[in-house]
Amino acid sequence: MKHNNQMQFLRLPQVMQRVGLSKPQLYKLITQNEFPSQIKICRRISVWLESDVVEWMQEQIVRHEGGSALIDGKGGSAAATQWLREVGS
């Protein structure tokens, strides 16, 4: 888990939008240790580190790199990886 000096917290709606998963799917993956756990910053607020979420997304791309092209079918996983780098910075 690498963290830079410009860490940013993401709330649940932001995480769901970034990764394209529903709340139940997300929590199921967390329970199965297949998605980064949330950080409880106070009694009723949990957040995720943006860097952890981006890293998970990159791992999914690498895992499926041999499969079908991502995004529009033209750039494949290399384009998706580049997009994630831009989003993560």
mmCIF file of N, CA and C in Angstrom, residues 8-64:
data_model
loop_
_atom_site.group_PDB
_atom_site.id
_atom_site.type_symbol
_atom_site.label_atom_id
_atom_site.label_comp_id
_atom_site.label_asym_id
_atom_site.label_seq_id
_atom_site.Cartn_x
_atom_site.Cartn_y
_atom_site.Cartn_z
ATOM 1 N N GLN A 8 -5.878 11.626 -0.483
ATOM 2 C CA GLN A 8 -7.228 12.153 -0.496
ATOM 3 C C GLN A 8 -8.185 11.058 -0.050
ATOM 4 N N PHE A 9 -9.149 11.445 0.778
ATOM 5 C CA PHE A 9 -10.175 10.521 1.208
ATOM 6 C C PHE A 9 -11.323 10.514 0.212
ATOM 7 N N LEU A 10 -11.892 9.342 -0.001
ATOM 8 C CA LEU A 10 -13.085 9.202 -0.836
ATOM 9 C C LEU A 10 -14.205 8.653 0.032
ATOM 10 N N ARG A 11 -15.393 9.204 -0.121
ATOM 11 C CA ARG A 11 -16.565 8.683 0.573
ATOM 12 C C ARG A 11 -17.191 7.596 -0.286
ATOM 13 N N LEU A 12 -18.113 6.839 0.289
ATOM 14 C CA LEU A 12 -18.720 5.696 -0.381
ATOM 15 C C LEU A 12 -19.278 6.029 -1.772
ATOM 16 N N PRO A 13 -20.064 7.093 -1.941
ATOM 17 C CA PRO A 13 -20.582 7.375 -3.297
ATOM 18 C C PRO A 13 -19.477 7.602 -4.329
ATOM 19 N N GLN A 14 -18.384 8.234 -3.912
ATOM 20 C CA GLN A 14 -17.265 8.464 -4.821
ATOM 21 C C GLN A 14 -16.590 7.153 -5.198
ATOM 22 N N VAL A 15 -16.422 6.262 -4.220
ATOM 23 C CA VAL A 15 -15.800 4.964 -4.487
ATOM 24 C C VAL A 15 -16.683 4.160 -5.442
ATOM 25 N N MET A 16 -17.987 4.132 -5.173
ATOM 26 C CA MET A 16 -18.914 3.379 -6.018
ATOM 27 C C MET A 16 -18.876 3.899 -7.455
ATOM 28 N N GLN A 17 -18.818 5.215 -7.621
ATOM 29 C CA GLN A 17 -18.765 5.793 -8.963
ATOM 30 C C GLN A 17 -17.454 5.428 -9.657
ATOM 31 N N ARG A 18 -16.344 5.515 -8.947
ATOM 32 C CA ARG A 18 -15.041 5.231 -9.550
ATOM 33 C C ARG A 18 -14.912 3.796 -10.020
ATOM 34 N N VAL A 19 -15.369 2.853 -9.188
ATOM 35 C CA VAL A 19 -15.151 1.448 -9.512
ATOM 36 C C VAL A 19 -16.338 0.801 -10.202
ATOM 37 N N GLY A 20 -17.482 1.474 -10.227
ATOM 38 C CA GLY A 20 -18.647 0.940 -10.928
ATOM 39 C C GLY A 20 -19.318 -0.219 -10.219
ATOM 40 N N LEU A 21 -19.217 -0.252 -8.896
ATOM 41 C CA LEU A 21 -19.836 -1.321 -8.124
ATOM 42 C C LEU A 21 -20.919 -0.741 -7.220
ATOM 43 N N SER A 22 -21.916 -1.571 -6.923
ATOM 44 C CA SER A 22 -22.961 -1.163 -5.986
ATOM 45 C C SER A 22 -22.434 -1.300 -4.557
ATOM 46 N N LYS A 23 -23.146 -0.725 -3.625
ATOM 47 C CA LYS A 23 -22.759 -0.808 -2.218
ATOM 48 C C LYS A 23 -22.675 -2.264 -1.739
ATOM 49 N N PRO A 24 -23.689 -3.115 -2.017
ATOM 50 C CA PRO A 24 -23.566 -4.511 -1.574
ATOM 51 C C PRO A 24 -22.379 -5.247 -2.203
ATOM 52 N N GLN A 25 -22.122 -4.991 -3.494
ATOM 53 C CA GLN A 25 -20.982 -5.645 -4.158
ATOM 54 C C GLN A 25 -19.670 -5.212 -3.515
ATOM 55 N N LEU A 26 -19.566 -3.925 -3.244
ATOM 56 C CA LEU A 26 -18.354 -3.375 -2.650
ATOM 57 C C LEU A 26 -18.081 -4.002 -1.286
ATOM 58 N N TYR A 27 -19.101 -4.032 -0.431
ATOM 59 C CA TYR A 27 -18.916 -4.583 0.907
ATOM 60 C C TYR A 27 -18.678 -6.094 0.874
ATOM 61 N N LYS A 28 -19.233 -6.775 -0.106
ATOM 62 C CA LYS A 28 -18.957 -8.204 -0.254
ATOM 63 C C LYS A 28 -17.477 -8.421 -0.565
ATOM 64 N N LEU A 29 -16.921 -7.609 -1.478
ATOM 65 C CA LEU A 29 -15.498 -7.716 -1.812
ATOM 66 C C LEU A 29 -14.618 -7.377 -0.612
ATOM 67 N N ILE A 30 -15.034 -6.400 0.182
ATOM 68 C CA ILE A 30 -14.265 -6.045 1.387
ATOM 69 C C ILE A 30 -14.257 -7.226 2.354
ATOM 70 N N THR A 31 -15.413 -7.841 2.545
ATOM 71 C CA THR A 31 -15.520 -9.000 3.435
ATOM 72 C C THR A 31 -14.636 -10.142 2.966
ATOM 73 N N GLN A 32 -14.508 -10.297 1.656
ATOM 74 C CA GLN A 32 -13.691 -11.358 1.074
ATOM 75 C C GLN A 32 -12.222 -10.939 0.932
ATOM 76 N N ASN A 33 -11.864 -9.781 1.483
ATOM 77 C CA ASN A 33 -10.502 -9.233 1.388
ATOM 78 C C ASN A 33 -10.052 -9.054 -0.056
ATOM 79 N N GLU A 34 -10.984 -8.687 -0.920
ATOM 80 C CA GLU A 34 -10.672 -8.465 -2.332
ATOM 81 C C GLU A 34 -10.785 -6.994 -2.729
ATOM 82 N N PHE A 35 -11.055 -6.125 -1.759
ATOM 83 C CA PHE A 35 -11.128 -4.685 -1.987
ATOM 84 C C PHE A 35 -10.605 -4.016 -0.721
ATOM 85 N N PRO A 36 -9.937 -2.857 -0.857
ATOM 86 C CA PRO A 36 -9.390 -2.188 0.330
ATOM 87 C C PRO A 36 -10.478 -1.864 1.356
ATOM 88 N N SER A 37 -10.148 -2.043 2.615
ATOM 89 C CA SER A 37 -11.082 -1.732 3.697
ATOM 90 C C SER A 37 -11.199 -0.234 3.892
ATOM 91 N N GLN A 38 -12.335 0.159 4.378
ATOM 92 C CA GLN A 38 -12.563 1.555 4.681
ATOM 93 C C GLN A 38 -11.855 1.935 5.976
ATOM 94 N N ILE A 39 -11.656 3.240 6.150
ATOM 95 C CA ILE A 39 -11.021 3.785 7.342
ATOM 96 C C ILE A 39 -12.095 4.560 8.091
ATOM 97 N N LYS A 40 -12.299 4.231 9.334
ATOM 98 C CA LYS A 40 -13.299 4.919 10.147
ATOM 99 C C LYS A 40 -12.638 6.170 10.723
ATOM 100 N N ILE A 41 -13.094 7.351 10.281
ATOM 101 C CA ILE A 41 -12.466 8.583 10.762
ATOM 102 C C ILE A 41 -13.252 9.240 11.895
ATOM 103 N N CYS A 42 -14.482 8.827 12.076
ATOM 104 C CA CYS A 42 -15.267 9.206 13.243
ATOM 105 C C CYS A 42 -16.427 8.221 13.361
ATOM 106 N N ARG A 43 -17.275 8.422 14.314
ATOM 107 C CA ARG A 43 -18.304 7.427 14.633
ATOM 108 C C ARG A 43 -19.169 7.036 13.449
ATOM 109 N N ARG A 44 -19.550 7.984 12.613
ATOM 110 C CA ARG A 44 -20.480 7.688 11.530
ATOM 111 C C ARG A 44 -19.901 7.908 10.135
ATOM 112 N N ILE A 45 -18.604 8.113 10.028
ATOM 113 C CA ILE A 45 -18.003 8.393 8.727
ATOM 114 C C ILE A 45 -16.854 7.434 8.447
ATOM 115 N N SER A 46 -16.961 6.752 7.319
ATOM 116 C CA SER A 46 -15.887 5.892 6.833
ATOM 117 C C SER A 46 -15.436 6.415 5.478
ATOM 118 N N VAL A 47 -14.151 6.267 5.213
ATOM 119 C CA VAL A 47 -13.570 6.747 3.959
ATOM 120 C C VAL A 47 -12.595 5.703 3.433
ATOM 121 N N TRP A 48 -12.207 5.872 2.194
ATOM 122 C CA TRP A 48 -11.169 5.056 1.571
ATOM 123 C C TRP A 48 -10.079 5.999 1.102
ATOM 124 N N LEU A 49 -8.840 5.523 1.113
ATOM 125 C CA LEU A 49 -7.765 6.308 0.523
ATOM 126 C C LEU A 49 -7.874 6.190 -0.993
ATOM 127 N N GLU A 50 -7.839 7.309 -1.664
ATOM 128 C CA GLU A 50 -7.928 7.314 -3.123
ATOM 129 C C GLU A 50 -6.835 6.442 -3.725
ATOM 130 N N SER A 51 -5.638 6.496 -3.167
ATOM 131 C CA SER A 51 -4.524 5.714 -3.707
ATOM 132 C C SER A 51 -4.798 4.213 -3.615
ATOM 133 N N ASP A 52 -5.473 3.772 -2.546
ATOM 134 C CA ASP A 52 -5.826 2.355 -2.413
ATOM 135 C C ASP A 52 -6.833 1.937 -3.474
ATOM 136 N N VAL A 53 -7.812 2.806 -3.735
ATOM 137 C CA VAL A 53 -8.841 2.505 -4.733
ATOM 138 C C VAL A 53 -8.225 2.458 -6.137
ATOM 139 N N VAL A 54 -7.381 3.423 -6.458
ATOM 140 C CA VAL A 54 -6.727 3.459 -7.767
ATOM 141 C C VAL A 54 -5.831 2.236 -7.941
ATOM 142 N N GLU A 55 -5.107 1.872 -6.883
ATOM 143 C CA GLU A 55 -4.246 0.692 -6.952
ATOM 144 C C GLU A 55 -5.077 -0.567 -7.220
ATOM 145 N N TRP A 56 -6.222 -0.697 -6.552
ATOM 146 C CA TRP A 56 -7.107 -1.845 -6.780
ATOM 147 C C TRP A 56 -7.586 -1.877 -8.236
ATOM 148 N N MET A 57 -7.944 -0.710 -8.769
ATOM 149 C CA MET A 57 -8.396 -0.635 -10.158
ATOM 150 C C MET A 57 -7.281 -1.071 -11.108
ATOM 151 N N GLN A 58 -6.073 -0.620 -10.854
ATOM 152 C CA GLN A 58 -4.937 -1.010 -11.695
ATOM 153 C C GLN A 58 -4.690 -2.515 -11.620
ATOM 154 N N GLU A 59 -4.845 -3.083 -10.436
ATOM 155 C CA GLU A 59 -4.676 -4.532 -10.283
ATOM 156 C C GLU A 59 -5.712 -5.296 -11.104
ATOM 157 N N GLN A 60 -6.932 -4.770 -11.181
ATOM 158 C CA GLN A 60 -7.975 -5.435 -11.961
ATOM 159 C C GLN A 60 -7.625 -5.408 -13.449
ATOM 160 N N ILE A 61 -7.054 -4.307 -13.896
ATOM 161 C CA ILE A 61 -6.658 -4.185 -15.303
ATOM 162 C C ILE A 61 -5.539 -5.174 -15.612
ATOM 163 N N VAL A 62 -4.543 -5.229 -14.737
ATOM 164 C CA VAL A 62 -3.421 -6.150 -14.940
ATOM 165 C C VAL A 62 -3.928 -7.589 -14.952
ATOM 166 N N ARG A 63 -4.838 -7.896 -14.031
ATOM 167 C CA ARG A 63 -5.373 -9.254 -13.924
ATOM 168 C C ARG A 63 -6.095 -9.683 -15.200
ATOM 169 N N HIS A 64 -6.709 -8.737 -15.868
ATOM 170 C CA HIS A 64 -7.481 -9.048 -17.069
ATOM 171 C C HIS A 64 -6.793 -8.579 -18.351
#
